[in-house]
mmCIF file of C-alpha atoms and ligand atoms in Angstrom:
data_model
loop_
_atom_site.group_PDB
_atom_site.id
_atom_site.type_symbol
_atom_site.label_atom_id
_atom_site.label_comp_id
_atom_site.label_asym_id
_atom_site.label_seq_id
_atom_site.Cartn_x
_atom_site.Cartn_y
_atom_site.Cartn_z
ATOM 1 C CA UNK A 113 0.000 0.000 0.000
ATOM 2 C CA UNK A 114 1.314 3.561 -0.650
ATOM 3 C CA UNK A 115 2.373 5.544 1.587
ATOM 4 C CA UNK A 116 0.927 8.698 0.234
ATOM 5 C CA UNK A 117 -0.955 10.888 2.306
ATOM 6 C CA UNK A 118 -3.930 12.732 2.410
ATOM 7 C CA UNK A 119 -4.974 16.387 4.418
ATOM 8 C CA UNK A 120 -8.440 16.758 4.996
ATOM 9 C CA UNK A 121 -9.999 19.860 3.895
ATOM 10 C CA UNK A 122 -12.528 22.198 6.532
ATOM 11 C CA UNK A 123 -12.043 19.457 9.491
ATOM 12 C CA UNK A 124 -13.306 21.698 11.750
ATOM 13 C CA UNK A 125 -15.906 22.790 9.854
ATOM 14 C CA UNK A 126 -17.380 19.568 8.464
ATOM 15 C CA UNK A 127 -17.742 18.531 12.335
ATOM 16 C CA UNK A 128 -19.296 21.393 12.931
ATOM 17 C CA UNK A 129 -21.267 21.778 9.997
ATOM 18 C CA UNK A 130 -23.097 17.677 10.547
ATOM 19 C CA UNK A 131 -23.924 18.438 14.322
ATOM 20 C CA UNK A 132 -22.606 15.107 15.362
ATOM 21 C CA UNK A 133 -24.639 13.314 18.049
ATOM 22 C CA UNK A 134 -22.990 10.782 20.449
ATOM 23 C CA UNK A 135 -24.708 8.146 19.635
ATOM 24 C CA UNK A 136 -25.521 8.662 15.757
ATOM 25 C CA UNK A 137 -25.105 6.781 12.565
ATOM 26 C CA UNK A 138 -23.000 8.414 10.113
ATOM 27 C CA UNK A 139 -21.675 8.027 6.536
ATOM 28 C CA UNK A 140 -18.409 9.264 4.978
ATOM 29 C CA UNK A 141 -19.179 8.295 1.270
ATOM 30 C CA UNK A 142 -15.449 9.232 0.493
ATOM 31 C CA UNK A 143 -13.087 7.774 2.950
ATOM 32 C CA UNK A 144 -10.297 8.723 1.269
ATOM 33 C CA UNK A 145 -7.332 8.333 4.163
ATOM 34 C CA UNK A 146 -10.057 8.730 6.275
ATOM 35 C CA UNK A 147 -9.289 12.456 8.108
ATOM 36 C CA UNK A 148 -13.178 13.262 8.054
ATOM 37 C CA UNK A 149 -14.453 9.728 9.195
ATOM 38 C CA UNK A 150 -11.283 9.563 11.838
ATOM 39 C CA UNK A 151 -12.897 13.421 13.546
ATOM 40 C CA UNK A 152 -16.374 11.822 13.508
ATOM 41 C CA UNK A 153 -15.482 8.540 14.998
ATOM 42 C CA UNK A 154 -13.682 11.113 17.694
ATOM 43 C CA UNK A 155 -16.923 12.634 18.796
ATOM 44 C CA UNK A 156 -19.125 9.178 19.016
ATOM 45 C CA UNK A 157 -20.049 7.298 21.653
ATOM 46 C CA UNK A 158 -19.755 3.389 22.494
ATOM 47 C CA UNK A 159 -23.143 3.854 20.713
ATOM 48 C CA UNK A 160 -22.389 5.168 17.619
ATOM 49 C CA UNK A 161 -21.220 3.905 14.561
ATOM 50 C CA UNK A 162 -19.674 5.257 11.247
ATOM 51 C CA UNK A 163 -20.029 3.742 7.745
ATOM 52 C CA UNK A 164 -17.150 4.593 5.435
ATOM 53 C CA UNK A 165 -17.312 3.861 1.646
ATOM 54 C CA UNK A 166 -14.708 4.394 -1.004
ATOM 55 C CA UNK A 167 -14.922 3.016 -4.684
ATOM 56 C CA UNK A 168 -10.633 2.810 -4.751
ATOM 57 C CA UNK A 169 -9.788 -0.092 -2.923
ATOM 58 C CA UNK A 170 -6.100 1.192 -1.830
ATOM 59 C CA UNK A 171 -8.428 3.913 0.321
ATOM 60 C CA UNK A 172 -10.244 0.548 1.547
ATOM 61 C CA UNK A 173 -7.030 -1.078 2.440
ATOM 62 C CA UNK A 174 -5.766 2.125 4.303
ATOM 63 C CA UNK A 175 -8.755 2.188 6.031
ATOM 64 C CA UNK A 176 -9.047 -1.099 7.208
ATOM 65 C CA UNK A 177 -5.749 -0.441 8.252
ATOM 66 C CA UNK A 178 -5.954 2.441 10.174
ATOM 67 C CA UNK A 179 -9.556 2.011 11.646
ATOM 68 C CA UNK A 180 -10.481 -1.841 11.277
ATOM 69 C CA UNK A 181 -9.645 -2.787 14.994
ATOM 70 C CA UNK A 182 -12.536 0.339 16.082
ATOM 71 C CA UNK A 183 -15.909 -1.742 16.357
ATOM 72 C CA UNK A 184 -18.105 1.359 16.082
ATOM 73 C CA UNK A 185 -16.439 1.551 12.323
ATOM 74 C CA UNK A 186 -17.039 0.024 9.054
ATOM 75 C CA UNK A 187 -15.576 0.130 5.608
ATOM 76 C CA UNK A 188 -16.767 -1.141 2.458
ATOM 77 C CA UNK A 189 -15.566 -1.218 -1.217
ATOM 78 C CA UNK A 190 -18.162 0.670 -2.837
ATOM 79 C CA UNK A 191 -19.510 3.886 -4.922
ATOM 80 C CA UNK A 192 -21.322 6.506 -2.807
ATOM 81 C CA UNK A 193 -24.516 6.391 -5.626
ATOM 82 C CA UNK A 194 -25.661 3.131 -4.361
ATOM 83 C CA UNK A 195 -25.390 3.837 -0.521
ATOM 84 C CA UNK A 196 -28.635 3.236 -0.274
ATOM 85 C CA UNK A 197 -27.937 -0.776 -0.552
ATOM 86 C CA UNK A 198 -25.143 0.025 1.896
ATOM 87 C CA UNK A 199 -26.928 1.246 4.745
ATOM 88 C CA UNK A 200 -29.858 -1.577 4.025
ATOM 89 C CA UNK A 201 -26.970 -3.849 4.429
ATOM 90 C CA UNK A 202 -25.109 -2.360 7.516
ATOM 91 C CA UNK A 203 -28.581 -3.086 8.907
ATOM 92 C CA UNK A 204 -29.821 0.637 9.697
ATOM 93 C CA UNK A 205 -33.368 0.973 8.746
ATOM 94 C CA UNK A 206 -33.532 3.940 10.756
ATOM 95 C CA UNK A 207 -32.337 6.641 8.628
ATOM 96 C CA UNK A 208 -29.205 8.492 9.271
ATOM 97 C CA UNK A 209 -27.742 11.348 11.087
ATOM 98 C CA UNK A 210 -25.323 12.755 9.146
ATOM 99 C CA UNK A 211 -23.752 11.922 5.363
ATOM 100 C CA UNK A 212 -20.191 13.238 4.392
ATOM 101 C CA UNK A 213 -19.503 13.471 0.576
ATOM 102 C CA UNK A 214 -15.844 14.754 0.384
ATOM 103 C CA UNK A 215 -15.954 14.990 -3.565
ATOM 104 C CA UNK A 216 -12.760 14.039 -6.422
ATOM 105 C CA UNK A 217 -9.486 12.780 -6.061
ATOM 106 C CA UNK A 218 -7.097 12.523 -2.691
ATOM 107 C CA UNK A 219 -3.512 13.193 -2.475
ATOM 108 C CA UNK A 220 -2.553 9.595 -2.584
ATOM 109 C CA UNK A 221 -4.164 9.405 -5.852
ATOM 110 C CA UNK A 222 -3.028 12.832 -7.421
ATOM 111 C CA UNK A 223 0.304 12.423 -6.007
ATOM 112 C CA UNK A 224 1.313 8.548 -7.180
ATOM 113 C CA UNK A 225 2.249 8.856 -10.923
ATOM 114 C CA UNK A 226 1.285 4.997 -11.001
ATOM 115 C CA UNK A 227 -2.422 5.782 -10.810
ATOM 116 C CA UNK A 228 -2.203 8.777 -13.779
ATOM 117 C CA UNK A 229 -4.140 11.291 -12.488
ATOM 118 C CA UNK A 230 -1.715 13.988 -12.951
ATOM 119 C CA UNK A 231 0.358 15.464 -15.420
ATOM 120 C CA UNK A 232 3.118 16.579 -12.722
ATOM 121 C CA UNK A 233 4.588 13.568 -12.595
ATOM 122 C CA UNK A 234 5.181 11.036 -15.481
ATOM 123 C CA UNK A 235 2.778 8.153 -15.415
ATOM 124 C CA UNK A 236 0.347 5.546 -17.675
ATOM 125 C CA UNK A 237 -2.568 6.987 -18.720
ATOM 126 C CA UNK A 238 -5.168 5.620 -16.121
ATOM 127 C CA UNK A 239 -7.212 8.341 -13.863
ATOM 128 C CA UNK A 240 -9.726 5.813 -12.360
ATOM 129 C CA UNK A 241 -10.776 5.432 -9.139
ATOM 130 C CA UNK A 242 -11.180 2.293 -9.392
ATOM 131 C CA UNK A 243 -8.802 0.623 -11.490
ATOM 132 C CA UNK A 244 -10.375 -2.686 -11.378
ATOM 133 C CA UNK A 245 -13.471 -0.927 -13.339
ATOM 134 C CA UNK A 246 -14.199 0.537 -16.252
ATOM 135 C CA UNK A 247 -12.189 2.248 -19.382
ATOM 136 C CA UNK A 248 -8.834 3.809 -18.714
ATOM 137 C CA UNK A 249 -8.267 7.141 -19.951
ATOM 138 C CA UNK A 250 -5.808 5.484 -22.351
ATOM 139 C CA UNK A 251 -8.279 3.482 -23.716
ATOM 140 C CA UNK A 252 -10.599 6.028 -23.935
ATOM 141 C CA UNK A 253 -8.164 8.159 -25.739
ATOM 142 C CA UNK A 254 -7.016 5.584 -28.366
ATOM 143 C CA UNK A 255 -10.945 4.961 -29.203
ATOM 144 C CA UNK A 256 -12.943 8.055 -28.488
ATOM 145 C CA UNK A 257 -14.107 9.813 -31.579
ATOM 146 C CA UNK A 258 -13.315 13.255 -32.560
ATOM 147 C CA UNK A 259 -16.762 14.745 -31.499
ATOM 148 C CA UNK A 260 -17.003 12.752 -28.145
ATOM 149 C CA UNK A 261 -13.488 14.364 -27.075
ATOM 150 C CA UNK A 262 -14.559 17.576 -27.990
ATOM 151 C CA UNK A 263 -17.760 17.355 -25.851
ATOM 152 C CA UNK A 264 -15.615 15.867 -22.885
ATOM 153 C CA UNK A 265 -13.240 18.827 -22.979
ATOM 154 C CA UNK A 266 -15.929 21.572 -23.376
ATOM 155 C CA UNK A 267 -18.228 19.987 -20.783
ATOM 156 C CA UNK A 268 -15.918 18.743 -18.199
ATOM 157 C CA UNK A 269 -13.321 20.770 -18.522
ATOM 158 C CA UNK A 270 -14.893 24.160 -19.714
ATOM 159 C CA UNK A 271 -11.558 23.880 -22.223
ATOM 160 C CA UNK A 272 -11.992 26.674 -24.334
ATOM 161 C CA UNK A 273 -10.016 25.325 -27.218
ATOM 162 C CA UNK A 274 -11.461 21.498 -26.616
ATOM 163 C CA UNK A 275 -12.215 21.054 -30.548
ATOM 164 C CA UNK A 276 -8.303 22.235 -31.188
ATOM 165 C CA UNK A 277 -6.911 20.016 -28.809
ATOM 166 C CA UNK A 278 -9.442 16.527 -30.314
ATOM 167 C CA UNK A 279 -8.224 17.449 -33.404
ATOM 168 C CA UNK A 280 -4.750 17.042 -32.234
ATOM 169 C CA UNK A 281 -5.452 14.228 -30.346
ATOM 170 C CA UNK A 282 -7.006 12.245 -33.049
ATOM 171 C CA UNK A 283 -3.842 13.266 -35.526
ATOM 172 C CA UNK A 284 -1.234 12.138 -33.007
ATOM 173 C CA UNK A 285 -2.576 8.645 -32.297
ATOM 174 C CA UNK A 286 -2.962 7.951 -36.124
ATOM 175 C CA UNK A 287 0.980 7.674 -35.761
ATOM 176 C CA UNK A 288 1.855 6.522 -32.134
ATOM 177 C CA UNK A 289 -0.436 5.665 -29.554
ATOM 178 C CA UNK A 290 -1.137 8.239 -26.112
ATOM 179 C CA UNK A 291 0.042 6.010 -23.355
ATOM 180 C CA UNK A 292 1.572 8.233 -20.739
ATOM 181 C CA UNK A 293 0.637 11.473 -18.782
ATOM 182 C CA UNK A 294 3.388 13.197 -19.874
ATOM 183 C CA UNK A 295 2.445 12.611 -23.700
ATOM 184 C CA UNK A 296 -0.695 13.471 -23.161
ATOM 185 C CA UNK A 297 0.280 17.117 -21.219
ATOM 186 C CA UNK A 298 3.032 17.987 -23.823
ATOM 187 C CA UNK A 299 0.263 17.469 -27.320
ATOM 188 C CA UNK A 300 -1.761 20.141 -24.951
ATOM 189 C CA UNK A 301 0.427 22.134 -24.210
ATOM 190 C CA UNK A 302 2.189 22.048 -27.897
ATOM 191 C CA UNK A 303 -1.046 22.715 -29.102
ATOM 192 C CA UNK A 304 -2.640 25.309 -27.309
ATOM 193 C CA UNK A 305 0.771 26.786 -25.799
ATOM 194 C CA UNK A 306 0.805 28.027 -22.263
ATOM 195 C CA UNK A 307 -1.493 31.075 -21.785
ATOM 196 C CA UNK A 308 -1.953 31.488 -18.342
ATOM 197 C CA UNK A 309 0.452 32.211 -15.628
ATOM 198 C CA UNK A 310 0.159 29.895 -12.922
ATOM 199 C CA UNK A 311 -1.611 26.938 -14.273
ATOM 200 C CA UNK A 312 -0.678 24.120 -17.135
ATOM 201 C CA UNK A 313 -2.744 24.459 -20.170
ATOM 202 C CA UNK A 314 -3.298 20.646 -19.380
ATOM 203 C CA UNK A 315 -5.184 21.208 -16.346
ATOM 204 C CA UNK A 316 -8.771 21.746 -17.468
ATOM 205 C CA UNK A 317 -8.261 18.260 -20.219
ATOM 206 C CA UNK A 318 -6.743 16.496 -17.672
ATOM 207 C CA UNK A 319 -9.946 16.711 -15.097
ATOM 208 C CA UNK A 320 -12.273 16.367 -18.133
ATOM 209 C CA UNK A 321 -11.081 12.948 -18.278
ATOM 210 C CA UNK A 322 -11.173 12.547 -14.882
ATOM 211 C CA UNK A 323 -14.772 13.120 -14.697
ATOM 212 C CA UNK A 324 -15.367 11.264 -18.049
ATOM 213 C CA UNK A 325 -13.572 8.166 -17.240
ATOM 214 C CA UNK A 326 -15.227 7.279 -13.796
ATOM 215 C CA UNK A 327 -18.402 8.948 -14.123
ATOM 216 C CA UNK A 328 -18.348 11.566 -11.500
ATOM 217 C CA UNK A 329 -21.400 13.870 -12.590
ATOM 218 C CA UNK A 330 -23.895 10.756 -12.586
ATOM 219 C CA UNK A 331 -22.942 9.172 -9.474
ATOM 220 C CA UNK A 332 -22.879 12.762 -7.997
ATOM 221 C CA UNK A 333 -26.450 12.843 -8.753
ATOM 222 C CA UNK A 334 -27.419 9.511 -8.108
ATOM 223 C CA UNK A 335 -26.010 10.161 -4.838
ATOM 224 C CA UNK A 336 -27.340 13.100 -3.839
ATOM 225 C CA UNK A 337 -30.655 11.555 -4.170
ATOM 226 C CA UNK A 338 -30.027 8.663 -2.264
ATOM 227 C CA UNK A 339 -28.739 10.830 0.343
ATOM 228 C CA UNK A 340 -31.905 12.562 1.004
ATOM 229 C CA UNK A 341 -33.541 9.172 1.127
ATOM 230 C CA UNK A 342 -31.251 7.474 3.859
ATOM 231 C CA UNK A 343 -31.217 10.588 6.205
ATOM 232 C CA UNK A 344 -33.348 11.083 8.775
ATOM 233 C CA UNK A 345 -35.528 13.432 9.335
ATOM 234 C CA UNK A 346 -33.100 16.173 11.010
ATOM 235 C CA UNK A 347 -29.592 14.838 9.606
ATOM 236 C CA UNK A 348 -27.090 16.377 8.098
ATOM 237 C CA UNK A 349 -26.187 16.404 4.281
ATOM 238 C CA UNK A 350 -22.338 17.951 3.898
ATOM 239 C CA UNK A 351 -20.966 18.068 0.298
ATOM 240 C CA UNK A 352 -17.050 19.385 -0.718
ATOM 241 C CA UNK A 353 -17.102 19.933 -4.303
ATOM 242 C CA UNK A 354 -13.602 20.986 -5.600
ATOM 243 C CA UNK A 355 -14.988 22.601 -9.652
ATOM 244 C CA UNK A 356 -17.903 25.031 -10.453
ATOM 245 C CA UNK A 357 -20.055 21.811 -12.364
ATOM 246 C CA UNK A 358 -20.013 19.468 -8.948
ATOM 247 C CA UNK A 359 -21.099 22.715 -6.956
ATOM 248 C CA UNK A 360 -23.686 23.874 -9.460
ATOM 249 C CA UNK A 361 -25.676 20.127 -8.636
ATOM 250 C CA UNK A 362 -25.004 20.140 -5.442
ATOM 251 C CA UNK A 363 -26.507 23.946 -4.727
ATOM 252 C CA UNK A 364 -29.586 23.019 -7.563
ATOM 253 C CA UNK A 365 -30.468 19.537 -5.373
ATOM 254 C CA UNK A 366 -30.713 21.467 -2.411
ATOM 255 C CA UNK A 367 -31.957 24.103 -3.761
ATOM 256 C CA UNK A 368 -34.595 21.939 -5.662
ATOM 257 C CA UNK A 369 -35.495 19.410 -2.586
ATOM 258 C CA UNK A 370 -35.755 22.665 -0.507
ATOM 259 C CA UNK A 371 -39.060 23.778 -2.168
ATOM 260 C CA UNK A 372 -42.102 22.708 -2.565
ATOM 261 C CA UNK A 373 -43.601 21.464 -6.547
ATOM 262 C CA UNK A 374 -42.927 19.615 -8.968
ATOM 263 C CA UNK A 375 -38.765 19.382 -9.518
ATOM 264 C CA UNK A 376 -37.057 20.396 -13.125
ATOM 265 C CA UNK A 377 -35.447 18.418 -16.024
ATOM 266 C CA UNK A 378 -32.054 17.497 -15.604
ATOM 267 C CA UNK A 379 -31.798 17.613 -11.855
ATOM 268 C CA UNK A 380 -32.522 14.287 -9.956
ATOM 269 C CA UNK A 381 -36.173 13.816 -9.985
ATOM 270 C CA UNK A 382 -37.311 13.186 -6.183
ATOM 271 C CA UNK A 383 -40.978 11.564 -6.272
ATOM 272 C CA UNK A 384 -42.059 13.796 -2.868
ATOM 273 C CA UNK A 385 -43.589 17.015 -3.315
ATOM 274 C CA UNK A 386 -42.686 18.509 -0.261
ATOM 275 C CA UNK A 387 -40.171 20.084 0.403
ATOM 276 C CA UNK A 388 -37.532 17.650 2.113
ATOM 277 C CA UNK A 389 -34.061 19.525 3.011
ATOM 278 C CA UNK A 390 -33.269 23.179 4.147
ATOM 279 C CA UNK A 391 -30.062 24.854 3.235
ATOM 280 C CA UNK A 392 -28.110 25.797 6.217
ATOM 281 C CA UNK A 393 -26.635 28.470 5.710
ATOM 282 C CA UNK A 394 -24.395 29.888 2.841
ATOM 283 C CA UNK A 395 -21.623 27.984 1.168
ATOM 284 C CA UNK A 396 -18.411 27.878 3.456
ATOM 285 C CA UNK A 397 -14.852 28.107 1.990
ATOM 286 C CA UNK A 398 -11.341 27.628 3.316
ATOM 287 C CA UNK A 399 -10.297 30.193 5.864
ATOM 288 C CA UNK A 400 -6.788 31.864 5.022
ATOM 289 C CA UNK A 401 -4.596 29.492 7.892
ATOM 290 C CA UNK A 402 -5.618 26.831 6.106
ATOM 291 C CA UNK A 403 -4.820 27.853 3.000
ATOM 292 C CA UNK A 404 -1.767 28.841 4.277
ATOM 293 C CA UNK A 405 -0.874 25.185 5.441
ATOM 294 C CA UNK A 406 -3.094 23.355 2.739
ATOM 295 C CA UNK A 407 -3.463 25.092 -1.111
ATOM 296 C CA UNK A 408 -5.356 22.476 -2.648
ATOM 297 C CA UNK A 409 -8.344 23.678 -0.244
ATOM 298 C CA UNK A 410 -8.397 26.824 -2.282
ATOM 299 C CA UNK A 411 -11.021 25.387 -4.409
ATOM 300 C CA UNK A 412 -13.214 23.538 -2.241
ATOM 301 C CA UNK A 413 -16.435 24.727 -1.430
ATOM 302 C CA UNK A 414 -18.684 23.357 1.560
ATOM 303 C CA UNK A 415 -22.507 22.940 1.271
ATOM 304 C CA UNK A 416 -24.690 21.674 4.259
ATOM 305 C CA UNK A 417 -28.796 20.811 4.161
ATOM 306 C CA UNK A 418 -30.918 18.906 7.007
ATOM 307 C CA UNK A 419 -33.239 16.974 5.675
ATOM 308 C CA UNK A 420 -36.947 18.006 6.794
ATOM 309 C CA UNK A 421 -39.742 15.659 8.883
HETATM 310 C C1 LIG B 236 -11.121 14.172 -1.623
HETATM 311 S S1 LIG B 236 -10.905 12.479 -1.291
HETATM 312 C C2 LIG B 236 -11.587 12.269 0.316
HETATM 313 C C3 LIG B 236 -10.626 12.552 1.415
HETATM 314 C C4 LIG B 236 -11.115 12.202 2.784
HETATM 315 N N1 LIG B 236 -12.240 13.016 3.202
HETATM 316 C C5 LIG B 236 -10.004 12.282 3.823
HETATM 317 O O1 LIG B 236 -10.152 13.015 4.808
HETATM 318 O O2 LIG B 236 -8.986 11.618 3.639
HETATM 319 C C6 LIG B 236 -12.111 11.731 -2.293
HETATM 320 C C7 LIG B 236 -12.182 10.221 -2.171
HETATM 321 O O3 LIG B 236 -13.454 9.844 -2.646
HETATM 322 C C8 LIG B 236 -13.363 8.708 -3.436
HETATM 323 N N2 LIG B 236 -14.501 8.751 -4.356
HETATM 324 C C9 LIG B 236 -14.721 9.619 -5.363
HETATM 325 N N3 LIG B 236 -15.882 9.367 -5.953
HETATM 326 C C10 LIG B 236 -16.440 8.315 -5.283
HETATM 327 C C11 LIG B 236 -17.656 7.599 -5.419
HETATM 328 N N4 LIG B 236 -18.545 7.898 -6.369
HETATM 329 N N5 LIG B 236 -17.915 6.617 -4.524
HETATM 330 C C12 LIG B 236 -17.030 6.298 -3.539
HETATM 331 N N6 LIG B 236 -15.846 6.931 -3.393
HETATM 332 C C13 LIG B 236 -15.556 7.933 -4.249
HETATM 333 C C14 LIG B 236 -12.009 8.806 -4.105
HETATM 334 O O4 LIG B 236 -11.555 7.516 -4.456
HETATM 335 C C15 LIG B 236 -11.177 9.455 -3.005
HETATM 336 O O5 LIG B 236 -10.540 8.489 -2.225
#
């Protein structure tokens, strides 16, 4: 197992923010190295228990690791869009108190070239989660047509110059295929160039992919949902998004399951017509110290509902 590790982003604040009763059920949907689910175990009882889920099993094994012995604390292989079938199965029928949803990639996984996630550091092509699942961004890549990569880049990635850099893409692996990272961030950048200061031109393709290759905007959604459904009436929904597109469904759910009528298109359809969370508050951000000790917090943005009797 790696040794990577991972800082959890607004500790503090996600205690705070899921009003953690001593003797509660919770659910960290995103284990991660387990800094959330480790502060909530912290403020449980003998009675309370904690239900961690992560769909990359190297998070599993670290959290087996570093947790397995606690009995209040369980961890399971699994994607956060069918918790529903995990709580059934942990045996809670009585709804929960509080949800976690600590959104993208950790550390470990950014940070280990192996898993290909990043373009700072030379590694296969890969980017999923779960590497025992699904296409690999290589494969992807060496398949997808011209159109489809266009539409990734553009809709994932908000990549201003997606249908330049398909184009490119679909030239380059006529003659050699795209197996690395590295490849993949030099044909951006020799094909865009580098226009802004401070960040690769790769960056936005690079987490298109990301989101393409395991799905992220669907299981967000799915999950969402099933959040509202497992809660109880009075627990806590917290959600971390780290772009603009996961925080855009997160704010429209809430803001959605928060009134009363009939729900729009393309938002998770919820069969109740009443009105079944309430914001609290406004969404919460990084305070400067921990910017100052922690810079990939600078885009994460904190979101917290209740769900309603
Ligand atoms: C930002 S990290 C979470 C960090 C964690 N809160 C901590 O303190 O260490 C996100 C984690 O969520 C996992 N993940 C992302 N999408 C998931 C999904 N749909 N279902 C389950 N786990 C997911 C990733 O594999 C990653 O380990």
């Amino acid at each position: 197992m790696s040794d990577y590790q991972h800082q959890p982003v607004l500790l503090e604040e996600v205690v705070e923010a899921l009003n953690i009763q001593p003797d509660g059920k919770y659910l960290d949907g995103t284990f991660g190295r387990g800094g959330h689910s480790e502060a909530i175990l912290a403020r449980l009882s003998g009675k309370g228990c904690l239900l961690s889920l992560d769909r990359d099993p190297e998070a599993v094994a670290a959290g087996e690791e570093k947790l397995g012995k606690d009995p209040r604390f369980s961890i399971v292989h699994g994607n956060y869009a069918d918790m529903e079938r995990y709580v059934r199965e942990w045996g809670v029928d009585e709804g929960l108190d509080g949800i976690l949803l600590d959104l993208g990639v950790s550390s470990p996984q950014l940070d280990d070239p192996d898993r290909g996630f990043s373009f700072m550091g030379d590694g296969p092509l890969d980017m999923r989660m779960n590497p025992l699942q699904g296409v690999s961004a290589k494969e992807w890549l060496a398949e997808a047509p011209e159109r489809e990569l266009t539409r990734v880049f553009w809709e994932f990635g908000e990549e201003r110059y997606a249908r330049r850099i398909a184009r490119s893409i679909v030239m380059t692996r006529q003659k050699q295929r795209l197996e690395t990272t590295g490849q993949l961030a030099r044909l951006i950048e020799n094909t865009i160039g580098r226009r802004e200061k401070n960040k690769h031109p790769a960056t936005r393709c690079f987490q298109a992919i990301r989101i393409f290759v395991n799905d992220e905007m669907a299981h967000l959604a799915k999950g969402l949902v099933e959040a509202i459904e497992v809660l109880r009436p009075g627990g806590r929904l917290v959600v971390i998004s780290f772009h603009s597109l996961e925080d855009r469904l997160v704010k429209r759910t809430i803001k959605e399951a928060a009134r009363p009528g009939q729900v729009r298109r393309n938002i998770p359809q919820h069969p109740d017509l009443k009105p079944v969370l309430k914001a609290i508050g406004k969404a919460i951000k990084a305070s400067e110290s921990e910017l100052s000790v922690n810079p990939r917090a600078r885009s994460a943005v904190m979101r917290i509902a209740e769900k309603l009797a």
